[in-house]
Short mmCIF file of C-alpha atoms in Angstrom, two decimals:
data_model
loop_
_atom_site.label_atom_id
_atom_site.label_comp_id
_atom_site.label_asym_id
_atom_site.label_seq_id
_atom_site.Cartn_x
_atom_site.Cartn_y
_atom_site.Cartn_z
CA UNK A 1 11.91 7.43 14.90
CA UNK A 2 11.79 4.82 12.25
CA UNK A 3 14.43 5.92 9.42
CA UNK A 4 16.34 4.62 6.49
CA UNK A 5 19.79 6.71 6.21
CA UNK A 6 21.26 7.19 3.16
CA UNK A 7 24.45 8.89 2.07
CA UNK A 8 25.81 10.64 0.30
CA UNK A 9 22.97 12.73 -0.96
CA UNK A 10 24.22 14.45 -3.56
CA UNK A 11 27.52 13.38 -5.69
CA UNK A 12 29.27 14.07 -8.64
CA UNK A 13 31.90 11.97 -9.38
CA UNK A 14 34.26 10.77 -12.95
CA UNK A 15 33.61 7.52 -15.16
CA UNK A 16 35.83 4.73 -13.69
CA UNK A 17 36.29 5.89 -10.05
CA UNK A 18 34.46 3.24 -7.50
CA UNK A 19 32.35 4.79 -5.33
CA UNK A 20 29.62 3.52 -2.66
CA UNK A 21 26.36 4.84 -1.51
CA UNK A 22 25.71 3.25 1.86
CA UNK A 23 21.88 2.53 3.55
CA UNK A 24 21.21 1.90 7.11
CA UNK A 25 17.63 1.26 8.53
CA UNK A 26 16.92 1.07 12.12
CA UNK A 27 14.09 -1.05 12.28
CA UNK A 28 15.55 -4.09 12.47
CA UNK A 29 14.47 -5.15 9.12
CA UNK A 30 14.88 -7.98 7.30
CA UNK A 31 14.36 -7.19 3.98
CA UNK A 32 16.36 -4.50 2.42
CA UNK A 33 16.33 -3.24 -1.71
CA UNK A 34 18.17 -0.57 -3.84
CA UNK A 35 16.05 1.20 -6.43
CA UNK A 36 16.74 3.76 -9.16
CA UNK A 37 14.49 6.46 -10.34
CA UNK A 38 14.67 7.82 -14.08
CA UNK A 39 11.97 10.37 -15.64
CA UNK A 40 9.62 8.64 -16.84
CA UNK A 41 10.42 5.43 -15.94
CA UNK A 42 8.85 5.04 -11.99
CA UNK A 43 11.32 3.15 -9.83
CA UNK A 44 13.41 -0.02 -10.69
CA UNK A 45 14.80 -2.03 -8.63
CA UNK A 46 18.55 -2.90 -8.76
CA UNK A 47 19.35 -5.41 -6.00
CA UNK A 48 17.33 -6.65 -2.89
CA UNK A 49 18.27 -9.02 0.20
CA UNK A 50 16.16 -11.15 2.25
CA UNK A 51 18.19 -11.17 5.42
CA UNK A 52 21.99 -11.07 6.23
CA UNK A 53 24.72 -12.68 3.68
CA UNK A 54 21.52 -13.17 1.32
CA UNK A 55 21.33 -11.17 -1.55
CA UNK A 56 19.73 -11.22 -5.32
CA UNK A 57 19.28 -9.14 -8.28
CA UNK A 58 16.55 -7.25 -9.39
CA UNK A 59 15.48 -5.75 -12.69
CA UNK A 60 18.68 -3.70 -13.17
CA UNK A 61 21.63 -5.19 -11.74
CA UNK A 62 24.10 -4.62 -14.32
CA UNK A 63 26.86 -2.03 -13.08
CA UNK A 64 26.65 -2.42 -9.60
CA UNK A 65 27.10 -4.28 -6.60
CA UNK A 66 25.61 -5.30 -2.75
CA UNK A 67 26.70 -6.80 0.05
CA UNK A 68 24.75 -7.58 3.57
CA UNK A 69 26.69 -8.31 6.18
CA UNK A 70 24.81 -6.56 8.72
CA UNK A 71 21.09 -6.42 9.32
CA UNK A 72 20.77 -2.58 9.30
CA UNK A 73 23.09 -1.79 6.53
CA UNK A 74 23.14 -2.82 2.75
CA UNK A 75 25.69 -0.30 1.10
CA UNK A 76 25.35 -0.18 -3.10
CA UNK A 77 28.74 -0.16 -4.89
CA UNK A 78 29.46 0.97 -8.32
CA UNK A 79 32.57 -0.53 -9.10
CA UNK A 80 33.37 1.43 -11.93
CA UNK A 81 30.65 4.29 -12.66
CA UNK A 82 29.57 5.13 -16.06
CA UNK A 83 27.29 7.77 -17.43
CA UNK A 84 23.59 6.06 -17.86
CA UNK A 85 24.32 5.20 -13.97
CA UNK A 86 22.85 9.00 -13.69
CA UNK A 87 20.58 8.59 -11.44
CA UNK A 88 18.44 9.31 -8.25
CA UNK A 89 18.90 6.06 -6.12
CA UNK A 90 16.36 5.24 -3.13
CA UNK A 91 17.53 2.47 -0.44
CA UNK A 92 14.06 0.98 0.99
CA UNK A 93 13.36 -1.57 3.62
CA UNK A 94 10.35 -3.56 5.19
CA UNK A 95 9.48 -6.07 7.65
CA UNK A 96 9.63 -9.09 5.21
CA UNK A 97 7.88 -8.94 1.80
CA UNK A 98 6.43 -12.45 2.17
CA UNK A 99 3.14 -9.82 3.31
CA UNK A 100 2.27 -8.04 0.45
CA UNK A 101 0.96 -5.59 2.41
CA UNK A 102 3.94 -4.64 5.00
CA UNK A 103 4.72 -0.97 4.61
CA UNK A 104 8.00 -0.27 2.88
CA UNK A 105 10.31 2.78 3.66
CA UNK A 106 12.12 4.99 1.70
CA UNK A 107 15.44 7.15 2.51
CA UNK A 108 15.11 10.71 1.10
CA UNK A 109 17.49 9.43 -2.12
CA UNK A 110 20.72 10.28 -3.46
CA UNK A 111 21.21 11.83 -6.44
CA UNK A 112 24.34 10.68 -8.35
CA UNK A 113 25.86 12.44 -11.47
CA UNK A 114 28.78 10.31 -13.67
CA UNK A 115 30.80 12.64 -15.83
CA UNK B 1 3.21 -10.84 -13.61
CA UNK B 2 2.35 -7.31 -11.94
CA UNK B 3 2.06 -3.95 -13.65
CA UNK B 4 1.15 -0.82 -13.05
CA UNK B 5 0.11 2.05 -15.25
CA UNK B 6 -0.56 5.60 -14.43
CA UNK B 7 -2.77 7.51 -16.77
CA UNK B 8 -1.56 10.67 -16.44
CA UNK B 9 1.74 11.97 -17.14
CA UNK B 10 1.06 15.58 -15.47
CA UNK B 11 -2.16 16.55 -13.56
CA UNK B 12 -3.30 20.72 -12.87
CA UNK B 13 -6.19 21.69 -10.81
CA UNK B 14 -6.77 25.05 -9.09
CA UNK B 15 -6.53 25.05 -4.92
CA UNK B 16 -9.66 23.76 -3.45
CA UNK B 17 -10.66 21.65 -6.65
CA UNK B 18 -10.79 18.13 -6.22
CA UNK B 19 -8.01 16.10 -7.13
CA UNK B 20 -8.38 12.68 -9.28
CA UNK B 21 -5.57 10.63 -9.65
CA UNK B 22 -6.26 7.62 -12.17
CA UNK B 23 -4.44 4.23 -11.86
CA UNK B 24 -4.56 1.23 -13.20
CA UNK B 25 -3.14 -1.80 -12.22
CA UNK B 26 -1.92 -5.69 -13.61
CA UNK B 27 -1.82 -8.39 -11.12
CA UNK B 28 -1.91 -12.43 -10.87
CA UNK B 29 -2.24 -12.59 -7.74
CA UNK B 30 -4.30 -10.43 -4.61
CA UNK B 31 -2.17 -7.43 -4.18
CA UNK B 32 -1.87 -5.00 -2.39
CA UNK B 33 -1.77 -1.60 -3.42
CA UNK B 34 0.12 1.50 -2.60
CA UNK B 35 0.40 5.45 -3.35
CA UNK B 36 3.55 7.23 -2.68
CA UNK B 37 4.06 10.85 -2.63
CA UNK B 38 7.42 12.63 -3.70
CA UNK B 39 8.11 16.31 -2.91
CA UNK B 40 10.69 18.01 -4.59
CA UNK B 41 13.95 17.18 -3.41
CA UNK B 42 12.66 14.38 -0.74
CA UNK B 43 11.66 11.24 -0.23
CA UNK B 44 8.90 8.73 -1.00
CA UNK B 45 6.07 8.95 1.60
CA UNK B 46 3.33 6.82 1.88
CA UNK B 47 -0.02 7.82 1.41
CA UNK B 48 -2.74 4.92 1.98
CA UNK B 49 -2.56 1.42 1.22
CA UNK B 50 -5.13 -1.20 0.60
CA UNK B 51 -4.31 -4.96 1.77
CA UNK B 52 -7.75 -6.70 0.72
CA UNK B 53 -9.78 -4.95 3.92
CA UNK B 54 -12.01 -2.08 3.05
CA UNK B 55 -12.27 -1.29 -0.77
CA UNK B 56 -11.90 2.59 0.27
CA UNK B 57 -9.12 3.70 1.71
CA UNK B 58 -8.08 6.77 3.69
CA UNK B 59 -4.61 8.24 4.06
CA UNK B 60 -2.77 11.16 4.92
CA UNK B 61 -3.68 14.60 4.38
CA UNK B 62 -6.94 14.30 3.38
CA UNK B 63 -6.02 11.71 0.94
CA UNK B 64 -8.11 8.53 -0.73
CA UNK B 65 -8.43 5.68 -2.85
CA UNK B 66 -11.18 3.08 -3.73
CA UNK B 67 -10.37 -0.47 -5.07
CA UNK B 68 -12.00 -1.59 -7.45
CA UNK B 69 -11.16 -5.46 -8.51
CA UNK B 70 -13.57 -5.38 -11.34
CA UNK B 71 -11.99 -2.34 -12.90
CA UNK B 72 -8.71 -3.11 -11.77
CA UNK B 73 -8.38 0.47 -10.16
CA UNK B 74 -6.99 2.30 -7.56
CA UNK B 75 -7.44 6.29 -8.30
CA UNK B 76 -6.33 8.30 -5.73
CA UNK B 77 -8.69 11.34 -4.69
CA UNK B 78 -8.80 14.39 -2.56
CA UNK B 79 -12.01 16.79 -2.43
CA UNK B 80 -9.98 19.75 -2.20
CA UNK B 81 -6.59 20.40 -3.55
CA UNK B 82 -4.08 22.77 -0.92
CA UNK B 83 -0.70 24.28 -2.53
CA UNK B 84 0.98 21.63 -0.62
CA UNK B 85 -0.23 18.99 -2.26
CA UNK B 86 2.17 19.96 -5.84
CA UNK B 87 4.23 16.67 -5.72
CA UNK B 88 4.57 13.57 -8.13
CA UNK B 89 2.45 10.75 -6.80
CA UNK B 90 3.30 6.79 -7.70
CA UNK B 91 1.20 4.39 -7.82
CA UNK B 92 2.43 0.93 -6.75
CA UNK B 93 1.77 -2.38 -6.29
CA UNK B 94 2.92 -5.73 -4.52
CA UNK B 95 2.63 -9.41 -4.63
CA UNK B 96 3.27 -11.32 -1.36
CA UNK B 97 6.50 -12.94 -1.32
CA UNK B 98 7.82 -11.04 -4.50
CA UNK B 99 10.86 -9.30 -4.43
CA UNK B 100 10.08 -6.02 -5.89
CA UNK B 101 7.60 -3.56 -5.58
CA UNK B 102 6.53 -2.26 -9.17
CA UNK B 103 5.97 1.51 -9.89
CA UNK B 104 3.81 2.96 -12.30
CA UNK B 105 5.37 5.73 -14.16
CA UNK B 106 4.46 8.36 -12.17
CA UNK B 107 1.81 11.42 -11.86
CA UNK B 108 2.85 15.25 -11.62
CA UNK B 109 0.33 16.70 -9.94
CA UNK B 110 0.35 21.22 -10.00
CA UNK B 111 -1.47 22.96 -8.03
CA UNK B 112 -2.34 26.85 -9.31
CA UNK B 113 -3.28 29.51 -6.96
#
């Protein structure tokens, strides 16, 4: 069954302690992204990668970090959490978006709380 | 650039209404167009998506949308709403070889028995 694996989904966790929120797809997918869901707001993307070692940043980068050194897993790291990085966070991947129309899929989320 | 914009903020119809779910959408370039569905406490599933074949498209439970260039639409319908179908529904849309998908805002659709 085709699935993108997210965890953990649910976390509450202090301002300052690094923490990481790891995504693994088993489609063999080349193109992997990390959005962010506020009310009102739809989905933003943070960071998205094109293939292994290849990695850029999206609308909201600022606070956090990717790396890509396997195909199947693109982990999101928040070196040092703050508050208004609240958040539901989705890890989605595709076939390649160079085809507008390629299906992208979603993990079930994980909802992060910064006290 | 690409944009997207829901209408509606919140949407209530009664079970076995129709639905009508309006959307709007911004776009140099073809798109293609997408409607996700979010249940509470789950993930984004896709409904129906239109890659510049038929203007009408049919999805998942009972589920469909009709492109229309000249309006730049793509309004989700169903001709009779179930309980099950209470979720918040996002409109999106893509550009090939862009690197981001872009979301409208969102649409909270109720359902009431």
């Amino acid at each position: 069954e085709a699935q993108v694996t997210q965890n953990p989904r649910y976390l509450i966790t202090v301002t300052g302690k690094k923490l990481t929120v790891t995504c693994s797809q088993n489609m063999n997918h080349e193109y992997m992204s990390w959005y962010r869901q506020d009310p009102g707001l739809g989905l933003r993307q943070i960071y998205y990668s094109m293939n292994v070692e290849v990695t850029d940043k999206g609308d909201v980068p600022e606070g956090y970090k990717v790396s890509r050194k396997e195909k199947r897993n693109f982990p999101l790291i928040l070196e040092s959490p703050s508050p208004n990085q609240t958040s539901l966070y989705f890890c989605a991947s595709s076939s390649t978006p160079r085809s507008s129309g390629n299906t992208i899929y979603f993990g079930e989320g994980s909802w992060l709380t910064v006290v | 650039a690409q944009s997207v914009t829901q209408l509606d903020s919140h949407v209530s119809v009664s079970e076995g209404t129709p639905v009508l779910l309006r959307c709007n959408y911004s776009s140099s370039y073809s798109p293609s167009l997408f409607w996700y569905v979010q249940h509470p406490n789950k993930g984004l599933q896709l409904l129906l998506k239109y890659t510049s074949a038929a203007t009408l498209v049919k999805g998942i439970n009972g589920f469909e949308a009709e492109f229309k260039k000249s309006e730049t639409s793509f309004h989700l319908t169903k001709p009779s709403a179930h309980m099950s179908d209470a979720a918040e529904y996002f409109c999106v849309v893509s550009e090939a070889g862009r690197r981001a998908l872009t979301f409208g805002s969102g649409t909270r659709l109720q359902v009431q028995p």
